[in-house]
PDB file of C-alpha atoms in Angstrom:
ATOM      1  CA  PRO A   1      -5.809 -12.222   3.060  1.00  0.00           C
ATOM      2  CA  LEU A   2      -4.182  -9.697   0.748  1.00  0.00           C
ATOM      3  CA  ILE A   3      -6.482  -6.678   0.687  1.00  0.00           C
ATOM      4  CA  GLY A   4      -6.253  -3.950  -1.938  1.00  0.00           C
ATOM      5  CA  VAL A   5      -7.703  -0.488  -1.324  1.00  0.00           C
ATOM      6  CA  VAL A   6      -8.210   1.390  -4.591  1.00  0.00           C
ATOM      7  CA  PRO A   7      -9.822   4.600  -5.819  1.00  0.00           C
ATOM      8  CA  LEU A   8     -12.763   3.359  -7.909  1.00  0.00           C
ATOM      9  CA  GLY A   9     -12.600   6.344 -10.236  1.00  0.00           C
ATOM     10  CA  ALA A  10      -9.025   5.502 -11.224  1.00  0.00           C
ATOM     11  CA  SER A  11      -9.354   1.698 -11.351  1.00  0.00           C
ATOM     12  CA  THR A  12     -10.853  -0.840 -13.708  1.00  0.00           C
ATOM     13  CA  TRP A  13     -11.651  -4.553 -13.544  1.00  0.00           C
ATOM     14  CA  PRO A  14     -12.716  -7.319 -15.924  1.00  0.00           C
ATOM     15  CA  GLU A  15     -16.063  -6.550 -17.586  1.00  0.00           C
ATOM     16  CA  ASP A  16     -15.866  -2.873 -16.523  1.00  0.00           C
ATOM     17  CA  ASP A  17     -18.044  -1.145 -19.113  1.00  0.00           C
ATOM     18  CA  ARG A  18     -17.817   2.396 -17.755  1.00  0.00           C
ATOM     19  CA  VAL A  19     -16.883   5.155 -20.186  1.00  0.00           C
ATOM     20  CA  GLY A  20     -13.101   5.679 -20.159  1.00  0.00           C
ATOM     21  CA  SER A  21     -12.334   2.402 -18.373  1.00  0.00           C
ATOM     22  CA  HIS A  22      -9.489   1.742 -20.823  1.00  0.00           C
ATOM     23  CA  LYS A  23      -7.680   4.764 -19.305  1.00  0.00           C
ATOM     24  CA  ARG A  24      -7.875   3.430 -15.746  1.00  0.00           C
ATOM     25  CA  LEU A  25      -5.429   1.157 -13.936  1.00  0.00           C
ATOM     26  CA  PRO A  26      -6.393  -2.537 -13.647  1.00  0.00           C
ATOM     27  CA  LEU A  27      -6.871  -4.149 -10.249  1.00  0.00           C
ATOM     28  CA  GLU A  28      -3.958  -6.207  -8.982  1.00  0.00           C
ATOM     29  CA  PRO A  29      -5.052  -9.834  -9.627  1.00  0.00           C
ATOM     30  CA  HIS A  30      -3.210 -11.287  -6.619  1.00  0.00           C
ATOM     31  CA  HIS A  31      -5.378  -9.520  -4.037  1.00  0.00           C
ATOM     32  CA  THR A  32      -7.898 -11.773  -2.320  1.00  0.00           C
ATOM     33  CA  HIS A  33     -10.172  -8.822  -1.465  1.00  0.00           C
ATOM     34  CA  ILE A  34     -10.681  -5.326  -2.881  1.00  0.00           C
ATOM     35  CA  VAL A  35     -12.061  -2.298  -1.033  1.00  0.00           C
ATOM     36  CA  GLY A  36     -13.164   0.484  -3.372  1.00  0.00           C
ATOM     37  CA  VAL A  37     -12.916   4.109  -2.256  1.00  0.00           C
ATOM     38  CA  THR A  38     -15.318   6.502  -3.975  1.00  0.00           C
ATOM     39  CA  SER A  39     -12.592   8.817  -5.182  1.00  0.00           C
ATOM     40  CA  ASN A  40     -10.197   9.336  -8.066  1.00  0.00           C
ATOM     41  CA  ASP A  41      -7.399  10.302  -5.694  1.00  0.00           C
ATOM     42  CA  ARG A  42      -4.816   7.668  -4.764  1.00  0.00           C
ATOM     43  CA  TYR A  43      -3.995   9.645  -1.589  1.00  0.00           C
ATOM     44  CA  ASP A  44      -7.586   9.088  -0.401  1.00  0.00           C
ATOM     45  CA  ALA A  45      -7.082   5.371  -1.011  1.00  0.00           C
ATOM     46  CA  THR A  46      -3.823   5.471   0.953  1.00  0.00           C
ATOM     47  CA  ASN A  47      -5.536   7.091   3.944  1.00  0.00           C
ATOM     48  CA  TYR A  48      -8.336   4.502   3.842  1.00  0.00           C
ATOM     49  CA  ARG A  49      -5.773   1.703   3.478  1.00  0.00           C
ATOM     50  CA  PHE A  50      -4.130   2.716   6.756  1.00  0.00           C
ATOM     51  CA  LEU A  51      -7.466   3.227   8.533  1.00  0.00           C
ATOM     52  CA  LEU A  52      -8.613  -0.232   7.412  1.00  0.00           C
ATOM     53  CA  THR A  53      -5.318  -1.866   8.355  1.00  0.00           C
ATOM     54  CA  ASN A  54      -5.372  -0.279  11.813  1.00  0.00           C
ATOM     55  CA  ALA A  55      -8.946  -1.469  12.320  1.00  0.00           C
ATOM     56  CA  LEU A  56      -8.100  -5.025  11.243  1.00  0.00           C
ATOM     57  CA  VAL A  57      -4.886  -5.172  13.289  1.00  0.00           C
ATOM     58  CA  ASN A  58      -6.749  -4.174  16.421  1.00  0.00           C
ATOM     59  CA  ILE A  59      -9.298  -6.968  16.148  1.00  0.00           C
ATOM     60  CA  LYS A  60      -8.494  -9.244  19.032  1.00  0.00           C
ATOM     61  CA  ASN A  61      -8.013 -12.919  18.259  1.00  0.00           C
ATOM     62  CA  LYS A  62      -7.364 -14.912  21.421  1.00  0.00           C
ATOM     63  CA  LYS A  63      -6.052 -11.746  23.085  1.00  0.00           C
ATOM     64  CA  LYS A  64      -3.432 -11.224  20.361  1.00  0.00           C
ATOM     65  CA  LYS A  65      -3.325  -8.531  17.714  1.00  0.00           C
ATOM     66  CA  LEU A  66      -3.386  -9.741  14.138  1.00  0.00           C
ATOM     67  CA  PRO A  67       0.015  -9.537  12.446  1.00  0.00           C
ATOM     68  CA  VAL A  68       0.758  -6.918   9.807  1.00  0.00           C
ATOM     69  CA  ALA A  69       3.743  -6.326   7.554  1.00  0.00           C
ATOM     70  CA  ALA A  70       4.364  -4.165   4.502  1.00  0.00           C
ATOM     71  CA  VAL A  71       6.488  -4.680   1.404  1.00  0.00           C
ATOM     72  CA  LEU A  72       7.958  -1.767  -0.544  1.00  0.00           C
ATOM     73  CA  CYS A  73       8.918  -2.485  -4.124  1.00  0.00           C
ATOM     74  CA  SER A  74       9.969   0.535  -6.200  1.00  0.00           C
ATOM     75  CA  GLY A  75       7.550   3.435  -5.583  1.00  0.00           C
ATOM     76  CA  GLY A  76       7.605   7.204  -5.588  1.00  0.00           C
ATOM     77  CA  GLU A  77       6.910  10.032  -3.163  1.00  0.00           C
ATOM     78  CA  ALA A  78       3.627   8.474  -1.986  1.00  0.00           C
ATOM     79  CA  ALA A  79       5.475   5.232  -1.186  1.00  0.00           C
ATOM     80  CA  LEU A  80       7.884   7.170   1.042  1.00  0.00           C
ATOM     81  CA  ASP A  81       4.895   8.587   2.939  1.00  0.00           C
ATOM     82  CA  GLU A  82       3.443   5.087   3.286  1.00  0.00           C
ATOM     83  CA  ALA A  83       6.787   3.732   4.557  1.00  0.00           C
ATOM     84  CA  LEU A  84       6.840   6.516   7.150  1.00  0.00           C
ATOM     85  CA  GLN A  85       3.286   5.648   8.252  1.00  0.00           C
ATOM     86  CA  CYS A  86       4.296   1.986   8.606  1.00  0.00           C
ATOM     87  CA  SER A  87       7.233   3.024  10.778  1.00  0.00           C
ATOM     88  CA  ARG A  88       5.039   5.248  12.945  1.00  0.00           C
ATOM     89  CA  ASN A  89       2.630   2.338  13.441  1.00  0.00           C
ATOM     90  CA  GLY A  90       5.497   0.021  14.418  1.00  0.00           C
ATOM     91  CA  TRP A  91       4.877  -2.285  11.449  1.00  0.00           C
ATOM     92  CA  PRO A  92       7.749  -4.169   9.839  1.00  0.00           C
ATOM     93  CA  LEU A  93       8.618  -2.994   6.333  1.00  0.00           C
ATOM     94  CA  ALA A  94      10.457  -5.243   3.884  1.00  0.00           C
ATOM     95  CA  VAL A  95      12.264  -3.148   1.273  1.00  0.00           C
ATOM     96  CA  VAL A  96      13.077  -4.795  -2.056  1.00  0.00           C
ATOM     97  CA  LYS A  97      16.545  -3.476  -2.841  1.00  0.00           C
ATOM     98  CA  GLY A  98      17.223  -3.125  -6.560  1.00  0.00           C
ATOM     99  CA  SER A  99      13.565  -2.566  -7.484  1.00  0.00           C
ATOM    100  CA  GLY A 100      14.120   1.160  -7.999  1.00  0.00           C
ATOM    101  CA  GLY A 101      12.477   4.322  -6.714  1.00  0.00           C
ATOM    102  CA  ALA A 102      11.648   4.758  -3.046  1.00  0.00           C
ATOM    103  CA  ALA A 103      12.700   1.207  -2.180  1.00  0.00           C
ATOM    104  CA  ASP A 104      16.240   1.807  -3.422  1.00  0.00           C
ATOM    105  CA  ALA A 105      16.396   5.178  -1.644  1.00  0.00           C
ATOM    106  CA  ILE A 106      15.468   3.582   1.678  1.00  0.00           C
ATOM    107  CA  ALA A 107      17.836   0.655   1.088  1.00  0.00           C
ATOM    108  CA  TRP A 108      20.658   3.117   0.350  1.00  0.00           C
ATOM    109  CA  VAL A 109      20.031   5.034   3.591  1.00  0.00           C
ATOM    110  CA  CYS A 110      19.843   1.840   5.659  1.00  0.00           C
ATOM    111  CA  ASP A 111      22.987   0.229   4.224  1.00  0.00           C
ATOM    112  CA  PRO A 112      26.068   2.461   4.608  1.00  0.00           C
ATOM    113  CA  GLN A 113      28.165   0.064   2.510  1.00  0.00           C
ATOM    114  CA  THR A 114      26.132   0.907  -0.604  1.00  0.00           C
ATOM    115  CA  ARG A 115      26.692   4.642  -0.297  1.00  0.00           C
ATOM    116  CA  SER A 116      29.279   6.419  -2.424  1.00  0.00           C
ATOM    117  CA  TYR A 117      30.033  10.016  -1.593  1.00  0.00           C
TER     118      TYR A 117
END
């Protein structure tokens, strides 16, 4: 599954008839499941995303933990915090070099050949 955790107050979906829904961000259509957080704050959603992921990872399936991996494509300051949380949890992080933002910053630090001083 590909689970999205979103702040409901800042998100919209098809047939959303709430006032101001045209100003909200649409849900990512490739997610198989969506968990809505009753907040407008994306940082609340980030905290819930990691709580949910930790809970799901620790569900035992034949005495094995469920696998988890993260992908970082572009991103800003919040994405750097999320990458750090992934590292602290021991989760693999695939960084899409050339996508811009936080992903390129991490790729630059990890690949000394791309640095120019």
